[in-house]
mmCIF file of C-alpha atoms and ligand atoms in Angstrom:
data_model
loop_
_atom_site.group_PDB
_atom_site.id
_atom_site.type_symbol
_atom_site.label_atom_id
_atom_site.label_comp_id
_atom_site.label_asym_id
_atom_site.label_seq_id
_atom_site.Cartn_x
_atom_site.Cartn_y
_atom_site.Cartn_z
ATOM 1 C CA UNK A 1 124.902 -134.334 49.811
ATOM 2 C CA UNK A 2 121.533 -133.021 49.910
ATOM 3 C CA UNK A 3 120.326 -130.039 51.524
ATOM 4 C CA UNK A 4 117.610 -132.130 53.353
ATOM 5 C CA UNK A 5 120.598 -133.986 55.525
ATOM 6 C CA UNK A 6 120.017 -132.608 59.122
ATOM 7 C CA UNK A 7 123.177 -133.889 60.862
ATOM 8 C CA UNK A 8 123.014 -134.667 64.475
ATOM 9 C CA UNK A 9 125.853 -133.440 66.208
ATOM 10 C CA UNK A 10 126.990 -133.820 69.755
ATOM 11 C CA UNK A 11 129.498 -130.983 71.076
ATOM 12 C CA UNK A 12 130.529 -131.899 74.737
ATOM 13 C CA UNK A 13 131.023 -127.987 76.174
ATOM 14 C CA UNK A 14 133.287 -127.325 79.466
ATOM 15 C CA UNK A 15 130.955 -125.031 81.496
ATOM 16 C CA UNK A 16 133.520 -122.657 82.317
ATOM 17 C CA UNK A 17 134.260 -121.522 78.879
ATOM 18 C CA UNK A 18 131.985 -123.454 75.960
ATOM 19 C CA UNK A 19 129.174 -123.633 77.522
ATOM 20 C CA UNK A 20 129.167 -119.997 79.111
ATOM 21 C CA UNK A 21 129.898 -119.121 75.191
ATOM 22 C CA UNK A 22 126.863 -120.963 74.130
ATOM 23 C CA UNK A 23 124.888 -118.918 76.681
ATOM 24 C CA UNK A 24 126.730 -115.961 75.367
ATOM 25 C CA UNK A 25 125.739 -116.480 72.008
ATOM 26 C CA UNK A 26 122.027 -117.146 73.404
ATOM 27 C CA UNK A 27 122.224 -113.599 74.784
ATOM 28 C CA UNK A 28 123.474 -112.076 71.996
ATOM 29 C CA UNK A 29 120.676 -113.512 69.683
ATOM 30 C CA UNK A 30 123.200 -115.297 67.294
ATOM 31 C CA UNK A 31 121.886 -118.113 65.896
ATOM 32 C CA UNK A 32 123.294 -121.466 65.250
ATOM 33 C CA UNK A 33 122.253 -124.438 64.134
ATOM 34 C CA UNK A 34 119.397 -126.556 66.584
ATOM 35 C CA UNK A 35 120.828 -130.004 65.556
ATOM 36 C CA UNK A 36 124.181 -129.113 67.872
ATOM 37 C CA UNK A 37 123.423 -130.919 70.749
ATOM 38 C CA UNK A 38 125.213 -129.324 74.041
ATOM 39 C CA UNK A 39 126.327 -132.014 76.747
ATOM 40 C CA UNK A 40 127.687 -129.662 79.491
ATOM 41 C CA UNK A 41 131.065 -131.310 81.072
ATOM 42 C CA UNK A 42 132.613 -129.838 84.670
ATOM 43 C CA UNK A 43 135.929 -130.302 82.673
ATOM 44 C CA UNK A 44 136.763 -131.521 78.822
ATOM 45 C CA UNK A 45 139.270 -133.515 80.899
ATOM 46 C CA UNK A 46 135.990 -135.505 81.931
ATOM 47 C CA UNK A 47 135.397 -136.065 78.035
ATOM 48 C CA UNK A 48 136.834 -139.826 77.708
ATOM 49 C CA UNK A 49 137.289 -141.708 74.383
ATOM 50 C CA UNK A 50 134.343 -144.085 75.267
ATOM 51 C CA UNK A 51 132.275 -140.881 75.405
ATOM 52 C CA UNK A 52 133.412 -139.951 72.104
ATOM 53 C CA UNK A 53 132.885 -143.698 70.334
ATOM 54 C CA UNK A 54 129.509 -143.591 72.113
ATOM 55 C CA UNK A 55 128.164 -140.554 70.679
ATOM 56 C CA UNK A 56 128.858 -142.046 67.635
ATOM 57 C CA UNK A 57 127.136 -144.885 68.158
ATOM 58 C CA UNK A 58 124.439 -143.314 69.482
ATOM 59 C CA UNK A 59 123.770 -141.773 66.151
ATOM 60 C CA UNK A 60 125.816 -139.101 65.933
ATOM 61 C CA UNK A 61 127.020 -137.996 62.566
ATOM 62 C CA UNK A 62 129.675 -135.632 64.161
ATOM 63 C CA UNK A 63 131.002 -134.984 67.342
ATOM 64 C CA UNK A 64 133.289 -132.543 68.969
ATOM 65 C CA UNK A 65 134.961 -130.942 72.472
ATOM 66 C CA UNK A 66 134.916 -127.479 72.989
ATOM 67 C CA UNK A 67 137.292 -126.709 76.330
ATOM 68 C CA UNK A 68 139.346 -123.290 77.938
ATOM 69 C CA UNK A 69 142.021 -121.944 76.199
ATOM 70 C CA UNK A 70 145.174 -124.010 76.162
ATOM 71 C CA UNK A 71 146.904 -122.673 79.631
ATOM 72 C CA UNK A 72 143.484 -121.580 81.457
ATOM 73 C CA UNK A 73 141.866 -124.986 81.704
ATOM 74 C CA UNK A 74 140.558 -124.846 85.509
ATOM 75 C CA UNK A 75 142.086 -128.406 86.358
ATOM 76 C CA UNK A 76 145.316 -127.357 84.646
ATOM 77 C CA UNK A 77 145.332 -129.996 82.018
ATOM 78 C CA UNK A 78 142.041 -131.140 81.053
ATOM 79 C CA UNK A 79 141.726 -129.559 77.629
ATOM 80 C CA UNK A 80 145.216 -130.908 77.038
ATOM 81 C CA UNK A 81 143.835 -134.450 77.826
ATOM 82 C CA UNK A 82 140.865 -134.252 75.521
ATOM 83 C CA UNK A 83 143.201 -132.981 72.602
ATOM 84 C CA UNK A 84 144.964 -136.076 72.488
ATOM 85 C CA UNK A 85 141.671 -138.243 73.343
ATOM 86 C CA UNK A 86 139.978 -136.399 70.132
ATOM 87 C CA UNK A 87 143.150 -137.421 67.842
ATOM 88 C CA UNK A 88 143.236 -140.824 69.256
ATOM 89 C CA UNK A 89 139.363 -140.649 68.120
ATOM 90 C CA UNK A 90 140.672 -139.404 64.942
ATOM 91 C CA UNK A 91 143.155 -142.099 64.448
ATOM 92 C CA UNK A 92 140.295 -144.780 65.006
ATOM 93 C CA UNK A 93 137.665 -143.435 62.971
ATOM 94 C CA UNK A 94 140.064 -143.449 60.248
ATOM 95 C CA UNK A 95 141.487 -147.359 60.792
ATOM 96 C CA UNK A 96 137.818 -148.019 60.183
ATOM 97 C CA UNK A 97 137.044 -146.182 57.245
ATOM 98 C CA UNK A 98 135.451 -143.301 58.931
ATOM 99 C CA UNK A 99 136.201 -139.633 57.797
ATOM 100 C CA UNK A 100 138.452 -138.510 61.208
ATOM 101 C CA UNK A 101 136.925 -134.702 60.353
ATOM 102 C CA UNK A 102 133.956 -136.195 62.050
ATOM 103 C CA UNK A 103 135.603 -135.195 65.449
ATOM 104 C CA UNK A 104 137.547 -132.126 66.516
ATOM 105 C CA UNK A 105 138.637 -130.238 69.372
ATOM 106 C CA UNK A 106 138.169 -126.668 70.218
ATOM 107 C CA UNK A 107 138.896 -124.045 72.760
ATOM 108 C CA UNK A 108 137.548 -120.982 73.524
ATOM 109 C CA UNK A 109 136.556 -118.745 76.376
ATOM 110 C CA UNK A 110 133.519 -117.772 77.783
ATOM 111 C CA UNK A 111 133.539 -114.249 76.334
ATOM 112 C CA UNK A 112 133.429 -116.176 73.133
ATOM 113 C CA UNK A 113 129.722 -116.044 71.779
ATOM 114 C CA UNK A 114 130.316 -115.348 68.712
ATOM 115 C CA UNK A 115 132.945 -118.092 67.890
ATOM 116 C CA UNK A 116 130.233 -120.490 69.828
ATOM 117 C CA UNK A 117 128.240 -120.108 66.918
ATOM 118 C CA UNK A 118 130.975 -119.964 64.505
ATOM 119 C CA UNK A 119 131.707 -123.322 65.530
ATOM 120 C CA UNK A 120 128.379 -124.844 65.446
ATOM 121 C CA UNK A 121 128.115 -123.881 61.607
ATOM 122 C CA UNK A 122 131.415 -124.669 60.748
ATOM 123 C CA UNK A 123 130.904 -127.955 62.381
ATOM 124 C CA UNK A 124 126.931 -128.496 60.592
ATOM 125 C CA UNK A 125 128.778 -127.554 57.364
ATOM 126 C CA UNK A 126 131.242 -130.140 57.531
ATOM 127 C CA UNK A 127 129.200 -132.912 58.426
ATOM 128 C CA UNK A 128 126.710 -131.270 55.560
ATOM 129 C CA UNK A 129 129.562 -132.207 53.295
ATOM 130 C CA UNK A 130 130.380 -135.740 54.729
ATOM 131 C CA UNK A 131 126.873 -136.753 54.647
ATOM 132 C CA UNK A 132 125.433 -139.116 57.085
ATOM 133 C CA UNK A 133 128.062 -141.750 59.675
ATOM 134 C CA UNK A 134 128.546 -144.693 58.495
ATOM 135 C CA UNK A 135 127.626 -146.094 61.547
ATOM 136 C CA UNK A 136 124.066 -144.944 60.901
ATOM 137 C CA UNK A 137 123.825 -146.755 58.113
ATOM 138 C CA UNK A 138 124.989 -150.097 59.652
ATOM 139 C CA UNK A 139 122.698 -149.630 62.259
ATOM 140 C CA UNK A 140 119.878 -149.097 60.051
ATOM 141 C CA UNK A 141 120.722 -152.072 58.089
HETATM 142 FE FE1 LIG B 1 137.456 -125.962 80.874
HETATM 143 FE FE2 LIG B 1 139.126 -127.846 81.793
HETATM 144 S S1 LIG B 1 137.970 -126.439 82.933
HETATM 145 S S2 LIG B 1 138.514 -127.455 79.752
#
């Protein structure tokens, strides 16, 4: 893929822990890449798979869910919830020809900065690699 490809990517942050990390990571003057779009959430449990489909739709070449730590999720299962709405994601994407890598789930804490922006270039890299959605493509057609 060429190095002109600027993937948008949507990363739906739980402000407890992502999104605290993405501030983090502000503070701490590590950069990551400006085409990761944060969409703060009160919970990833509030992350549904209509959410997910929609980004895509929306023009989104890659999407993912950053939530607490498995076990510290503030509404007790929430993270748990979006785990199996990302692989149900994954599942679809895949039953129509779509790379499932396109979507992930993470988790992280708030004291995680650093792994913030390790995920916003590890996610930029893969969609690098993947190229634009397909679903870009159809809707430019
Ligand atoms: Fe952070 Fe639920 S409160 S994922």
């Amino acid at each position: 893929m060429s190095d002109s490809f600027e993937p948008q990517i949507i990363a739906f942050c739980c402000k407890y822990c992502a999104y605290a990390a993405a501030d983090l990571a502000g503070s701490m003057r590590l950069s990551y890449p400006s085409n990761v779009k944060i969409t703060q959430v009160p919970c990833t449990g509030r992350v549904d798979i209509v959410h997910l489909l929609r980004a895509f739709e929306n023009g989104a070449d890659g999407v993912y869910v950053a939530g607490c730590m498995e076990g510290d999720c503030h509404f007790v299962s929430g993270n748990l919830k979006a785990r199996k709405r990302v692989e149900y994601v994954k599942k679809t994407l895949a039953e129509l020809g779509i790379e499932p890598e396109r979507v992930e789930m993470y988790n992280l804490s708030s004291a995680m900065g650093p792994r913030f922006a390790e995920i916003a270039n590890e996610m930029t890299a893969r969609i690098k690699k993947l190229g634009p959605s397909p679903l870009n493509n159809k809707k430019a057609a």
